[in-house]
Each structure stands twice: as structure tokens, then as C-alpha cells.
mmCIF file of C-alpha atoms and ligand atoms in Angstrom:
data_model
loop_
_atom_site.group_PDB
_atom_site.id
_atom_site.type_symbol
_atom_site.label_atom_id
_atom_site.label_comp_id
_atom_site.label_asym_id
_atom_site.label_seq_id
_atom_site.Cartn_x
_atom_site.Cartn_y
_atom_site.Cartn_z
ATOM 1 C CA MET A 1 43.170 33.606 -8.582
ATOM 2 C CA SER A 2 43.588 30.037 -7.117
ATOM 3 C CA LEU A 3 42.161 28.922 -3.914
ATOM 4 C CA ASP A 4 44.493 28.791 -0.701
ATOM 5 C CA ILE A 5 43.598 25.206 0.108
ATOM 6 C CA ALA A 6 45.755 25.164 3.332
ATOM 7 C CA ALA A 7 43.961 28.245 4.677
ATOM 8 C CA LEU A 8 40.590 26.899 3.762
ATOM 9 C CA ARG A 9 41.244 23.636 5.463
ATOM 10 C CA ALA A 10 42.563 25.525 8.533
ATOM 11 C CA GLU A 11 39.052 27.125 8.869
ATOM 12 C CA THR A 12 37.225 23.786 8.460
ATOM 13 C CA PRO A 13 37.370 21.949 11.824
ATOM 14 C CA GLY A 14 36.469 18.672 10.336
ATOM 15 C CA CYS A 15 39.625 18.467 8.263
ATOM 16 C CA ARG A 16 41.613 17.984 11.475
ATOM 17 C CA HIS A 17 39.569 14.755 12.162
ATOM 18 C CA VAL A 18 38.633 13.130 8.994
ATOM 19 C CA MET A 19 39.493 12.796 5.268
ATOM 20 C CA HIS A 20 36.020 13.722 3.935
ATOM 21 C CA PHE A 21 34.841 12.297 0.650
ATOM 22 C CA ASN A 22 31.099 12.429 1.452
ATOM 23 C CA ASN A 23 30.485 15.919 0.120
ATOM 24 C CA ALA A 24 27.633 14.663 -1.865
ATOM 25 C CA GLY A 25 26.026 13.316 1.394
ATOM 26 C CA ALA A 26 26.706 16.274 3.786
ATOM 27 C CA SER A 27 29.928 18.279 3.434
ATOM 28 C CA LEU A 28 32.068 19.751 6.269
ATOM 29 C CA GLN A 29 30.983 23.229 7.325
ATOM 30 C CA PRO A 30 33.485 26.008 7.408
ATOM 31 C CA GLN A 31 33.906 27.901 10.691
ATOM 32 C CA PRO A 32 31.925 31.055 9.568
ATOM 33 C CA VAL A 33 28.910 28.856 8.877
ATOM 34 C CA LEU A 34 29.247 27.182 12.204
ATOM 35 C CA ASP A 35 29.758 30.435 13.988
ATOM 36 C CA THR A 36 26.667 32.098 12.305
ATOM 37 C CA MET A 37 24.519 29.209 13.567
ATOM 38 C CA ILE A 38 25.937 28.938 17.072
ATOM 39 C CA THR A 39 25.670 32.636 17.548
ATOM 40 C CA HIS A 40 22.041 32.570 16.636
ATOM 41 C CA LEU A 41 21.239 29.659 18.812
ATOM 42 C CA LYS A 42 22.849 31.431 21.775
ATOM 43 C CA LEU A 43 20.854 34.556 21.017
ATOM 44 C CA GLU A 44 17.650 32.526 20.922
ATOM 45 C CA GLY A 45 18.510 31.104 24.357
ATOM 46 C CA GLU A 46 19.271 34.503 25.685
ATOM 47 C CA ILE A 47 16.439 36.677 24.379
ATOM 48 C CA GLY A 48 13.856 34.315 22.979
ATOM 49 C CA GLY A 49 13.215 32.798 19.520
ATOM 50 C CA TYR A 50 10.924 35.469 18.055
ATOM 51 C CA GLU A 51 13.012 38.180 19.454
ATOM 52 C CA ALA A 52 16.254 36.740 18.086
ATOM 53 C CA ALA A 53 14.605 36.488 14.584
ATOM 54 C CA ASP A 54 13.543 40.133 14.883
ATOM 55 C CA GLN A 55 17.029 41.182 15.737
ATOM 56 C CA MET A 56 18.503 39.237 12.840
ATOM 57 C CA GLU A 57 15.768 40.261 10.318
ATOM 58 C CA GLU A 58 18.272 42.082 8.020
ATOM 59 C CA ARG A 59 20.605 39.128 7.886
ATOM 60 C CA HIS A 60 17.850 36.746 7.215
ATOM 61 C CA GLU A 61 16.478 38.878 4.478
ATOM 62 C CA ALA A 62 19.874 39.041 2.971
ATOM 63 C CA VAL A 63 19.955 35.169 2.604
ATOM 64 C CA TYR A 64 17.568 35.531 -0.326
ATOM 65 C CA GLY A 65 19.900 38.122 -1.976
ATOM 66 C CA SER A 66 22.853 35.832 -1.611
ATOM 67 C CA ILE A 67 21.122 32.900 -3.232
ATOM 68 C CA ALA A 68 19.862 35.206 -5.999
ATOM 69 C CA LYS A 69 23.435 36.224 -6.575
ATOM 70 C CA LEU A 70 24.561 32.636 -6.593
ATOM 71 C CA ILE A 71 22.163 31.449 -9.359
ATOM 72 C CA ASN A 72 21.638 34.853 -11.147
ATOM 73 C CA CYS A 73 17.886 35.510 -10.335
ATOM 74 C CA ALA A 74 15.816 38.132 -8.353
ATOM 75 C CA ALA A 75 15.611 37.699 -4.564
ATOM 76 C CA ASP A 76 11.739 37.465 -4.890
ATOM 77 C CA GLU A 77 12.119 34.471 -7.044
ATOM 78 C CA VAL A 78 13.691 32.444 -4.050
ATOM 79 C CA ALA A 79 11.845 30.388 -1.465
ATOM 80 C CA LEU A 80 13.719 28.961 1.535
ATOM 81 C CA ILE A 81 12.550 25.393 2.204
ATOM 82 C CA GLU A 82 13.781 22.825 4.650
ATOM 83 C CA ASN A 83 15.266 20.433 2.103
ATOM 84 C CA ALA A 84 15.702 20.008 -1.681
ATOM 85 C CA THR A 85 13.094 17.309 -1.876
ATOM 86 C CA ARG A 86 10.362 19.488 -0.368
ATOM 87 C CA ALA A 87 11.510 22.425 -2.471
ATOM 88 C CA TRP A 88 11.180 20.264 -5.626
ATOM 89 C CA ASP A 89 7.855 18.801 -4.353
ATOM 90 C CA MET A 90 6.271 22.346 -3.877
ATOM 91 C CA ALA A 91 7.057 23.166 -7.446
ATOM 92 C CA PHE A 92 6.015 19.724 -9.047
ATOM 93 C CA TYR A 93 2.910 19.275 -6.984
ATOM 94 C CA SER A 94 1.812 22.791 -8.019
ATOM 95 C CA LEU A 95 1.479 21.571 -11.629
ATOM 96 C CA GLN A 96 -1.728 19.997 -12.946
ATOM 97 C CA PHE A 97 -1.680 16.916 -15.248
ATOM 98 C CA ARG A 98 -4.508 15.229 -17.279
ATOM 99 C CA PRO A 99 -4.794 11.833 -18.777
ATOM 100 C CA GLY A 100 -2.223 11.455 -21.635
ATOM 101 C CA ASP A 101 -0.063 14.410 -20.616
ATOM 102 C CA ARG A 102 3.611 13.567 -20.618
ATOM 103 C CA ILE A 103 6.360 14.261 -18.149
ATOM 104 C CA LEU A 104 9.913 13.929 -19.643
ATOM 105 C CA THR A 105 12.642 12.954 -17.208
ATOM 106 C CA SER A 106 16.098 11.639 -16.997
ATOM 107 C CA ILE A 107 17.354 8.019 -16.638
ATOM 108 C CA ALA A 108 19.545 9.176 -13.762
ATOM 109 C CA GLU A 109 16.580 10.825 -11.948
ATOM 110 C CA TYR A 110 16.562 10.746 -8.086
ATOM 111 C CA ALA A 111 14.222 8.302 -6.412
ATOM 112 C CA SER A 112 12.183 10.903 -4.564
ATOM 113 C CA ASN A 113 11.346 12.717 -7.791
ATOM 114 C CA TYR A 114 10.487 9.536 -9.622
ATOM 115 C CA ILE A 115 8.266 8.371 -6.794
ATOM 116 C CA ALA A 116 6.323 11.703 -7.028
ATOM 117 C CA PHE A 117 6.074 11.096 -10.766
ATOM 118 C CA LEU A 118 4.615 7.625 -10.218
ATOM 119 C CA GLN A 119 2.083 8.957 -7.613
ATOM 120 C CA VAL A 120 0.932 11.754 -9.907
ATOM 121 C CA ALA A 121 0.828 9.545 -12.988
ATOM 122 C CA ARG A 122 -1.322 7.043 -11.001
ATOM 123 C CA ARG A 123 -3.702 9.903 -9.870
ATOM 124 C CA SER A 124 -3.860 11.863 -13.053
ATOM 125 C CA GLY A 125 -3.247 9.449 -15.971
ATOM 126 C CA ALA A 126 -0.191 11.275 -17.087
ATOM 127 C CA GLU A 127 2.706 9.364 -18.515
ATOM 128 C CA ILE A 128 6.263 9.347 -17.490
ATOM 129 C CA ILE A 129 8.961 9.165 -20.236
ATOM 130 C CA ALA A 130 12.684 8.858 -19.469
ATOM 131 C CA ILE A 131 14.679 10.646 -22.125
ATOM 132 C CA PRO A 132 17.302 8.187 -23.590
ATOM 133 C CA ASN A 133 21.019 8.829 -23.014
ATOM 134 C CA ASP A 134 23.537 9.551 -25.699
ATOM 135 C CA ALA A 135 26.699 7.682 -26.290
ATOM 136 C CA HIS A 136 28.349 9.435 -23.270
ATOM 137 C CA GLY A 137 25.655 8.294 -20.909
ATOM 138 C CA GLN A 138 24.093 11.731 -20.463
ATOM 139 C CA ILE A 139 20.681 12.914 -21.508
ATOM 140 C CA SER A 140 20.474 13.039 -25.379
ATOM 141 C CA VAL A 141 19.334 16.441 -26.455
ATOM 142 C CA ALA A 142 18.433 15.040 -29.848
ATOM 143 C CA ALA A 143 16.354 12.360 -28.200
ATOM 144 C CA LEU A 144 14.586 15.061 -26.046
ATOM 145 C CA GLU A 145 13.911 17.100 -29.231
ATOM 146 C CA SER A 146 12.240 14.109 -30.904
ATOM 147 C CA LEU A 147 10.060 13.475 -27.924
ATOM 148 C CA ILE A 148 8.536 16.969 -27.953
ATOM 149 C CA ASP A 149 4.902 17.245 -28.970
ATOM 150 C CA ALA A 150 1.653 18.702 -27.537
ATOM 151 C CA ARG A 151 1.471 16.069 -24.837
ATOM 152 C CA VAL A 152 4.635 17.088 -23.147
ATOM 153 C CA LYS A 153 3.641 19.335 -20.202
ATOM 154 C CA LEU A 154 6.865 19.218 -18.203
ATOM 155 C CA ILE A 155 10.555 18.517 -18.469
ATOM 156 C CA ALA A 156 11.954 17.664 -15.071
ATOM 157 C CA VAL A 157 15.535 16.311 -14.957
ATOM 158 C CA THR A 158 18.431 15.931 -12.593
ATOM 159 C CA HIS A 159 21.486 18.118 -13.281
ATOM 160 C CA VAL A 160 24.079 15.967 -11.462
ATOM 161 C CA PRO A 161 22.821 12.663 -10.149
ATOM 162 C CA THR A 162 23.430 11.377 -6.560
ATOM 163 C CA ASN A 163 25.375 8.363 -7.891
ATOM 164 C CA GLY A 164 28.182 9.593 -10.119
ATOM 165 C CA GLY A 165 30.210 12.181 -12.007
ATOM 166 C CA LEU A 166 27.641 12.664 -14.781
ATOM 167 C CA ILE A 167 26.710 16.345 -15.558
ATOM 168 C CA ASN A 168 23.668 16.527 -17.695
ATOM 169 C CA PRO A 169 23.533 19.144 -20.371
ATOM 170 C CA ALA A 170 21.202 21.505 -18.551
ATOM 171 C CA ALA A 171 21.452 24.526 -20.718
ATOM 172 C CA ALA A 172 20.986 22.472 -23.872
ATOM 173 C CA ILE A 173 17.817 21.003 -22.404
ATOM 174 C CA GLY A 174 16.758 24.558 -21.310
ATOM 175 C CA THR A 175 17.086 25.654 -24.993
ATOM 176 C CA VAL A 176 14.718 22.940 -26.129
ATOM 177 C CA ALA A 177 12.221 23.801 -23.301
ATOM 178 C CA ARG A 178 12.239 27.510 -24.049
ATOM 179 C CA ARG A 179 11.813 26.896 -27.867
ATOM 180 C CA HIS A 180 8.626 24.918 -27.197
ATOM 181 C CA GLY A 181 7.380 26.755 -24.249
ATOM 182 C CA ILE A 182 7.429 23.736 -21.853
ATOM 183 C CA PRO A 183 8.058 24.207 -18.171
ATOM 184 C CA PHE A 184 11.503 23.003 -16.998
ATOM 185 C CA LEU A 185 12.166 21.912 -13.523
ATOM 186 C CA LEU A 186 15.881 21.255 -12.646
ATOM 187 C CA ASP A 187 17.085 19.237 -9.748
ATOM 188 C CA ALA A 188 20.264 21.017 -8.797
ATOM 189 C CA CYS A 189 20.785 19.426 -5.525
ATOM 190 C CA GLN A 190 24.188 17.903 -6.280
ATOM 191 C CA SER A 191 25.334 20.673 -8.662
ATOM 192 C CA ILE A 192 24.651 23.743 -6.382
ATOM 193 C CA GLY A 193 27.990 24.631 -4.816
ATOM 194 C CA GLN A 194 29.676 22.297 -7.127
ATOM 195 C CA LEU A 195 29.161 23.904 -10.552
ATOM 196 C CA GLN A 196 28.657 27.390 -11.705
ATOM 197 C CA ILE A 197 24.678 27.793 -11.897
ATOM 198 C CA ASP A 198 23.070 30.502 -13.891
ATOM 199 C CA VAL A 199 19.356 30.080 -14.235
ATOM 200 C CA GLN A 200 19.190 32.515 -17.063
ATOM 201 C CA ALA A 201 21.795 30.713 -19.012
ATOM 202 C CA ILE A 202 20.275 27.272 -18.157
ATOM 203 C CA GLY A 203 16.758 28.557 -19.024
ATOM 204 C CA CYS A 204 14.990 26.587 -16.254
ATOM 205 C CA ASP A 205 11.640 27.860 -14.771
ATOM 206 C CA MET A 206 12.150 26.143 -11.465
ATOM 207 C CA LEU A 207 15.253 24.805 -9.608
ATOM 208 C CA SER A 208 15.614 22.907 -6.291
ATOM 209 C CA ALA A 209 18.711 22.805 -4.192
ATOM 210 C CA THR A 210 19.964 21.719 -0.806
ATOM 211 C CA GLY A 211 22.288 23.450 1.714
ATOM 212 C CA ARG A 212 24.321 20.644 3.245
ATOM 213 C CA LYS A 213 25.957 19.088 0.160
ATOM 214 C CA TYR A 214 28.423 20.874 -2.056
ATOM 215 C CA LEU A 215 27.443 24.363 -0.644
ATOM 216 C CA ARG A 216 28.801 23.263 2.727
ATOM 217 C CA GLY A 217 25.730 24.682 4.570
ATOM 218 C CA PRO A 218 23.729 23.169 7.382
ATOM 219 C CA ARG A 219 21.607 20.117 7.323
ATOM 220 C CA GLY A 220 17.891 20.867 7.154
ATOM 221 C CA THR A 221 18.123 23.674 4.643
ATOM 222 C CA GLY A 222 17.358 24.150 0.982
ATOM 223 C CA PHE A 223 15.618 26.462 -1.591
ATOM 224 C CA LEU A 224 13.517 26.676 -4.591
ATOM 225 C CA TYR A 225 13.820 28.987 -7.359
ATOM 226 C CA VAL A 226 10.756 29.817 -9.473
ATOM 227 C CA ARG A 227 10.900 32.268 -12.504
ATOM 228 C CA ARG A 228 8.603 35.196 -11.974
ATOM 229 C CA ALA A 229 6.529 34.510 -15.028
ATOM 230 C CA MET A 230 6.047 30.952 -13.872
ATOM 231 C CA LEU A 231 5.201 31.856 -10.344
ATOM 232 C CA GLU A 232 2.125 33.757 -11.197
ATOM 233 C CA GLN A 233 0.536 30.633 -12.740
ATOM 234 C CA LEU A 234 1.337 28.303 -9.803
ATOM 235 C CA GLU A 235 -0.671 27.557 -6.686
ATOM 236 C CA PRO A 236 1.360 25.561 -4.220
ATOM 237 C CA PRO A 237 -0.061 22.177 -2.999
ATOM 238 C CA PHE A 238 0.103 23.412 0.684
ATOM 239 C CA LEU A 239 -0.656 26.969 1.879
ATOM 240 C CA ASP A 240 -0.312 28.326 5.376
ATOM 241 C CA LEU A 241 -0.731 31.716 7.023
ATOM 242 C CA HIS A 242 2.775 32.670 5.785
ATOM 243 C CA ALA A 243 2.235 31.665 2.140
ATOM 244 C CA ALA A 244 -1.213 33.356 2.086
ATOM 245 C CA THR A 245 -3.301 35.758 4.073
ATOM 246 C CA TRP A 246 -6.902 35.025 5.263
ATOM 247 C CA VAL A 247 -8.515 38.196 4.104
ATOM 248 C CA ALA A 248 -12.328 37.456 4.334
ATOM 249 C CA GLU A 249 -14.444 34.570 5.543
ATOM 250 C CA ASP A 250 -14.318 32.783 2.262
ATOM 251 C CA ARG A 251 -11.025 33.998 0.776
ATOM 252 C CA TYR A 252 -7.268 34.081 1.077
ATOM 253 C CA GLU A 253 -4.567 35.839 -0.964
ATOM 254 C CA MET A 254 -1.325 34.211 -1.723
ATOM 255 C CA LEU A 255 2.074 36.039 -1.394
ATOM 256 C CA PRO A 256 2.924 37.601 -4.755
ATOM 257 C CA ASP A 257 6.443 36.128 -4.780
ATOM 258 C CA ALA A 258 8.277 32.836 -4.420
ATOM 259 C CA ARG A 259 7.636 32.892 -0.659
ATOM 260 C CA ARG A 260 4.147 31.315 -1.366
ATOM 261 C CA PHE A 261 6.070 28.083 -1.616
ATOM 262 C CA GLU A 262 7.479 28.416 1.933
ATOM 263 C CA ASN A 263 6.018 27.647 5.273
ATOM 264 C CA TRP A 264 5.869 29.724 8.423
ATOM 265 C CA GLU A 265 8.002 27.893 10.875
ATOM 266 C CA SER A 266 11.654 27.170 10.162
ATOM 267 C CA GLY A 267 15.079 26.933 11.789
ATOM 268 C CA ILE A 268 16.319 30.533 11.634
ATOM 269 C CA ALA A 269 19.899 29.437 12.672
ATOM 270 C CA GLY A 270 19.951 27.098 9.695
ATOM 271 C CA ARG A 271 18.768 29.649 7.327
ATOM 272 C CA LEU A 272 21.417 32.126 8.470
ATOM 273 C CA GLY A 273 24.013 29.329 8.255
ATOM 274 C CA LEU A 274 22.849 28.559 4.616
ATOM 275 C CA GLY A 275 23.278 32.320 3.780
ATOM 276 C CA ALA A 276 26.769 32.248 5.402
ATOM 277 C CA ALA A 277 27.687 29.069 3.261
ATOM 278 C CA VAL A 278 26.496 30.811 0.031
ATOM 279 C CA ASP A 279 28.428 34.031 0.930
ATOM 280 C CA TYR A 280 31.501 31.849 1.612
ATOM 281 C CA ALA A 281 31.175 30.100 -1.837
ATOM 282 C CA LEU A 282 30.649 33.506 -3.584
ATOM 283 C CA ALA A 283 33.723 34.954 -1.848
ATOM 284 C CA LEU A 284 35.866 32.091 -3.125
ATOM 285 C CA GLY A 285 34.217 32.256 -6.539
ATOM 286 C CA MET A 286 32.125 29.429 -8.050
ATOM 287 C CA GLY A 287 34.445 29.233 -11.120
ATOM 288 C CA GLU A 288 37.491 28.646 -8.835
ATOM 289 C CA ILE A 289 35.491 26.040 -6.788
ATOM 290 C CA GLU A 290 34.305 24.190 -9.794
ATOM 291 C CA GLY A 291 37.750 24.032 -11.463
ATOM 292 C CA GLU A 292 39.503 22.850 -8.276
ATOM 293 C CA LEU A 293 37.058 20.110 -7.422
ATOM 294 C CA ARG A 294 36.899 18.774 -10.918
ATOM 295 C CA ARG A 295 40.653 18.641 -11.231
ATOM 296 C CA LYS A 296 40.794 16.735 -7.985
ATOM 297 C CA ALA A 297 37.943 14.287 -8.908
ATOM 298 C CA ALA A 298 39.821 13.642 -12.235
ATOM 299 C CA PHE A 299 42.993 12.945 -10.297
ATOM 300 C CA LEU A 300 41.051 10.454 -8.000
ATOM 301 C CA ARG A 301 39.524 8.792 -11.023
ATOM 302 C CA GLN A 302 43.024 8.409 -12.700
ATOM 303 C CA GLN A 303 44.503 6.970 -9.482
ATOM 304 C CA LEU A 304 41.615 4.499 -8.997
ATOM 305 C CA ALA A 305 41.664 3.396 -12.532
ATOM 306 C CA ALA A 306 45.444 2.529 -12.240
ATOM 307 C CA LEU A 307 44.667 -0.014 -9.409
ATOM 308 C CA PRO A 308 44.068 -3.715 -10.199
ATOM 309 C CA GLY A 309 40.504 -4.925 -9.899
ATOM 310 C CA ILE A 310 38.943 -1.443 -9.603
ATOM 311 C CA THR A 311 36.213 -0.244 -11.954
ATOM 312 C CA VAL A 312 35.356 3.438 -12.072
ATOM 313 C CA HIS A 313 31.660 3.759 -12.873
ATOM 314 C CA ASP A 314 31.257 7.492 -13.838
ATOM 315 C CA ILE A 315 29.583 8.370 -17.092
ATOM 316 C CA GLY A 316 29.056 11.434 -19.019
ATOM 317 C CA GLU A 317 31.019 13.663 -21.294
ATOM 318 C CA GLN A 318 31.797 16.252 -18.616
ATOM 319 C CA LYS A 319 32.386 14.838 -15.103
ATOM 320 C CA GLY A 320 32.121 16.506 -11.805
ATOM 321 C CA GLY A 321 33.189 15.916 -8.229
ATOM 322 C CA ILE A 322 31.302 12.631 -7.509
ATOM 323 C CA VAL A 323 33.552 9.590 -8.126
ATOM 324 C CA THR A 324 32.052 6.115 -7.926
ATOM 325 C CA PHE A 325 33.840 2.797 -8.154
ATOM 326 C CA SER A 326 33.885 -0.904 -6.999
ATOM 327 C CA LYS A 327 36.504 -3.594 -6.563
ATOM 328 C CA ALA A 328 36.192 -6.948 -8.069
ATOM 329 C CA GLY A 329 35.520 -9.698 -5.369
ATOM 330 C CA ILE A 330 35.289 -7.179 -2.549
ATOM 331 C CA ASP A 331 31.945 -6.223 -0.986
ATOM 332 C CA VAL A 332 31.239 -2.464 -0.956
ATOM 333 C CA THR A 333 30.364 -2.481 2.701
ATOM 334 C CA GLU A 334 33.880 -4.035 3.365
ATOM 335 C CA ILE A 335 35.494 -1.244 1.368
ATOM 336 C CA LYS A 336 33.503 1.425 3.282
ATOM 337 C CA SER A 337 34.312 0.051 6.608
ATOM 338 C CA ALA A 338 38.042 -0.242 5.782
ATOM 339 C CA LEU A 339 38.030 3.406 4.696
ATOM 340 C CA ASN A 340 36.203 4.466 7.812
ATOM 341 C CA LYS A 341 38.740 2.721 9.915
ATOM 342 C CA ALA A 342 41.401 4.868 8.205
ATOM 343 C CA ARG A 343 39.197 7.974 8.882
ATOM 344 C CA VAL A 344 38.238 8.269 5.266
ATOM 345 C CA ASN A 345 34.567 9.024 4.807
ATOM 346 C CA VAL A 346 32.806 7.644 1.802
ATOM 347 C CA SER A 347 29.263 6.516 1.190
ATOM 348 C CA ILE A 348 27.443 3.715 -0.730
ATOM 349 C CA SER A 349 25.050 4.416 -3.565
ATOM 350 C CA GLY A 350 22.501 1.726 -3.792
ATOM 351 C CA GLN A 351 20.237 0.677 -6.641
ATOM 352 C CA SER A 352 16.947 2.240 -5.288
ATOM 353 C CA SER A 353 18.093 5.770 -5.214
ATOM 354 C CA THR A 354 18.609 6.049 -9.022
ATOM 355 C CA TYR A 355 16.704 2.739 -9.984
ATOM 356 C CA LEU A 356 16.549 3.336 -13.841
ATOM 357 C CA ASP A 357 20.087 4.183 -14.268
ATOM 358 C CA MET A 358 21.504 1.599 -11.870
ATOM 359 C CA THR A 359 19.525 -1.249 -13.295
ATOM 360 C CA ALA A 360 20.317 -0.195 -16.907
ATOM 361 C CA ARG A 361 23.992 -0.415 -15.983
ATOM 362 C CA GLN A 362 23.417 -3.669 -13.979
ATOM 363 C CA LEU A 363 24.788 -2.007 -10.858
ATOM 364 C CA ASP A 364 23.649 -2.808 -7.354
ATOM 365 C CA GLN A 365 25.820 -0.961 -4.856
ATOM 366 C CA ILE A 366 28.869 1.135 -5.695
ATOM 367 C CA ILE A 367 31.121 3.262 -3.495
ATOM 368 C CA ARG A 368 30.708 7.026 -3.757
ATOM 369 C CA ALA A 369 33.753 9.234 -3.032
ATOM 370 C CA SER A 370 32.533 12.829 -3.477
ATOM 371 C CA VAL A 371 35.461 15.256 -3.800
ATOM 372 C CA HIS A 372 35.504 18.871 -2.718
ATOM 373 C CA TYR A 373 37.966 21.566 -3.297
ATOM 374 C CA PHE A 374 39.445 21.186 0.121
ATOM 375 C CA ASN A 375 40.381 17.682 -0.309
ATOM 376 C CA THR A 376 44.111 17.227 -0.856
ATOM 377 C CA GLU A 377 46.120 14.918 -3.226
ATOM 378 C CA GLU A 378 47.527 13.312 -0.044
ATOM 379 C CA GLU A 379 44.012 12.371 1.113
ATOM 380 C CA ILE A 380 43.222 10.957 -2.413
ATOM 381 C CA GLU A 381 46.384 8.918 -2.274
ATOM 382 C CA GLN A 382 45.498 7.608 1.171
ATOM 383 C CA LEU A 383 42.083 6.628 -0.013
ATOM 384 C CA CYS A 384 43.603 4.738 -2.878
ATOM 385 C CA ARG A 385 46.206 2.942 -0.661
ATOM 386 C CA VAL A 386 43.459 1.616 1.574
ATOM 387 C CA VAL A 387 41.289 0.488 -1.399
ATOM 388 C CA GLY A 388 44.357 -0.943 -3.146
ATOM 389 C CA GLU A 389 45.449 -3.031 -0.115
ATOM 390 C CA LEU A 390 41.988 -4.773 0.231
ATOM 391 C CA THR A 391 42.117 -8.372 -0.887
HETATM 392 C C1 PLP B 1 20.257 14.569 -2.135
HETATM 393 C C2 PLP B 1 19.523 14.727 -3.278
HETATM 394 C C3 PLP B 1 18.181 15.117 -3.368
HETATM 395 C C4 PLP B 1 17.416 15.346 -2.115
HETATM 396 O O1 PLP B 1 17.962 16.383 -1.325
HETATM 397 P P1 PLP B 1 17.377 16.635 0.174
HETATM 398 O O2 PLP B 1 18.000 17.816 0.639
HETATM 399 O O3 PLP B 1 17.953 15.386 0.948
HETATM 400 O O4 PLP B 1 15.987 16.566 0.178
HETATM 401 C C5 PLP B 1 17.590 15.360 -4.540
HETATM 402 N N1 PLP B 1 18.181 15.175 -5.759
HETATM 403 C C6 PLP B 1 19.389 14.656 -5.887
HETATM 404 C C7 PLP B 1 20.061 14.425 -7.137
HETATM 405 C C8 PLP B 1 20.143 14.422 -4.573
HETATM 406 O O5 PLP B 1 21.358 13.974 -4.669
#
């Protein structure tokens, strides 16, 4: 069954105002997500925040089940966390490293993850090794395999980077991690809601994701998956009275499930909105969503490549929804503002958000046009017209 794009656009208020190619930044929320949040905020205003949470407890609980269905895990392996960075941090900073231990990561790794590696390496004496890419520009699974030895204590890579169409071979990496019994942490921030994700097929032990990007959920939402076998060995870097219970003067007990990575206070409206966004994606079908947005991104790449002076920067054997490009002799800020003037939303990827990758490719700033299934060919043509006319 194919997606009814006209109907999906009709229930996305933003589509009446802008041509949105910033879905890797924050996507446009569909009406059911907005309604869920607005209804809850009103309820909080009417009866009180705690009372509203009590009334919506079943819906709130169902959010865990929806996420579990989306990524094929159990509901008690899911923690709701305010963004993907903190979700990732809660997993990463739970791990202990000693001098000489090695962390294997990707060249396209996100800055926040790499900054955490640097901090932990400085404190612990662990080493960070970026796995070389293959000829397509994605993580070389053969290079990963050759790096494995007793020193490797973690494989932590980004599935889809913030700055391009690259899709790293997560399942092949998972196979290596499983074979050697090495913990595998996957940053799925850009792939969630964009690609079909099955944590069993990928074989990751931990996965972090955000709500506002390809899932089309609210800002300030995210989640962490932790495999049950892994969970029992991990003590989160922070604990509070939700993650643990103070049971005696000198003792606390952690929650038995992934909620030990959560904290007590959070925006319930956002969490309910996240659940609505996941249900929305599930109802459409992640296979349909992935197929549609990858077809459209390929169309944008093809249209851009045909324009004089344009270079498309995406690498990887398989490419997703994030399209990056630049135009010879024209500053990226000029491209972005010309597009904004035409109501076309794009963003700029700078060097520091994926430093290793950008410097290796000698890139400073590039335009990022992140395509979703609800973008139309007319919108893509309009984007190309504006960029093509710039001199
Ligand atoms: C956006 C992004 C993050 C951070 O997500 P937040 O929800 O902003 O914390 C992490 N990794 C990648 C690859 C991203 O693109």
C-alpha cells in the first residue's frame, strides 16, 4: 500500500506555510501529535499537573509499548529521556573504562558523542579509535573486524550521521559485536522514523533516539533502548528517587528495568506526543515511509546534480533522506537565506558537528536538505529552481 501524500499533507498544518526540508533538524508535526499535546496541556491547566498525569496514566504507559513495537524490543527495555544526547549519555557514562581500553567509533560520529569519548578517555586512559571507512564512505566492516582484540570494550557508532545521506551498515557491525561479545551502542537519532529499525536484527545492546526529527514528534523528547541482559550490569551515572528507591539509611535499590535511566520530572504532554508520533509512523508503516522518503531524496540528488556548479556531498552505498550540497562560488548562508525567502526550510551542517568526517573530506559548511515522505516533487523542483538561479 502506498502513502496518500495529499491526505498526509492535509493533516500537517506546516505544509500550508512552508516547504520543509529540515526534517533532520525538527520535522513538521502531524495534527494528531499536536492534538495530543494541546489536549494534555489544557487538562493540566484545568485539573493540575499531577492529576492530569494520573488521568492519562494508561496512555503514558502505552508510549513504552509503542516504542517497543517500533524497534522490536520489550517495553521494559525502553527509557523515556528528554533528548537523544542525554539518552546516549546515560548509556555511555554507565560503562567503566580502564587505561588501555579501546572505544571503536565511526568517522561520521556526532560531536556530542565524540566530546563524551574525549572526556572519558582523558579521565580513564581509554583510547578512541575511529574505524576507517570503505570505498563507499561507510564504516568498513572488514576494518572493524581487524581492530577487534581484548582491548576493545565498546563499539559506539552513528547509524545515519547528521550531515548526509550515509547509512552505516548497522546490522553487519552488530554481527561483529555479537560474535566477540562486545557491547554495541548505536546512535539512531537520524535513522529513527526514517528507516526500519529492528534492534534484534541489528544486534545492538543500546540505542538512542530523538522524537523531533524523522519521527515527527515534539521537541524535548527522546528515548533509550537497553537490552535486558545488558541492563542488569549497568548502573546509570545519575540516580534519583524515580530511578532508585531509598530503602534503608545506607542503601538504595535501582529499578529493575530500563527506567533506571530515566529521571523523575518530565513533560508529560511531550511524552504523550512522542507516543502519538510513534503510533502515527506505525500506522503508515515504516517500510512505506522509508521507501517513499528515499525515493524522493534520490530525486532531489538527481535534480541537484544536473544543475551547473552544484556538488552533492552524500556518501555511502545506501543513501537515506538527508541530502547535502554546495554551489561553487556561492556562500552557504546566501543559499540558505535565498531558500528561506522562498519559504523553503533547509539547514547548514558545519564542520564541528561531525569534525572527523568534515575535515577528512575538506568540507567546512554544506547545505542540508533533509527530505521526508510528505515533501512533494513540486517542492523539490522549487528548491532546485531557487538554488539554480543563484549567481
Ligand atoms: C541530532 C543528533 C543527535 C542529538 O539529538 P538530540 O535529541 O538533539 O540530543 C545525536 N546524534 C545525531 C547523529 C544527531 O543527528
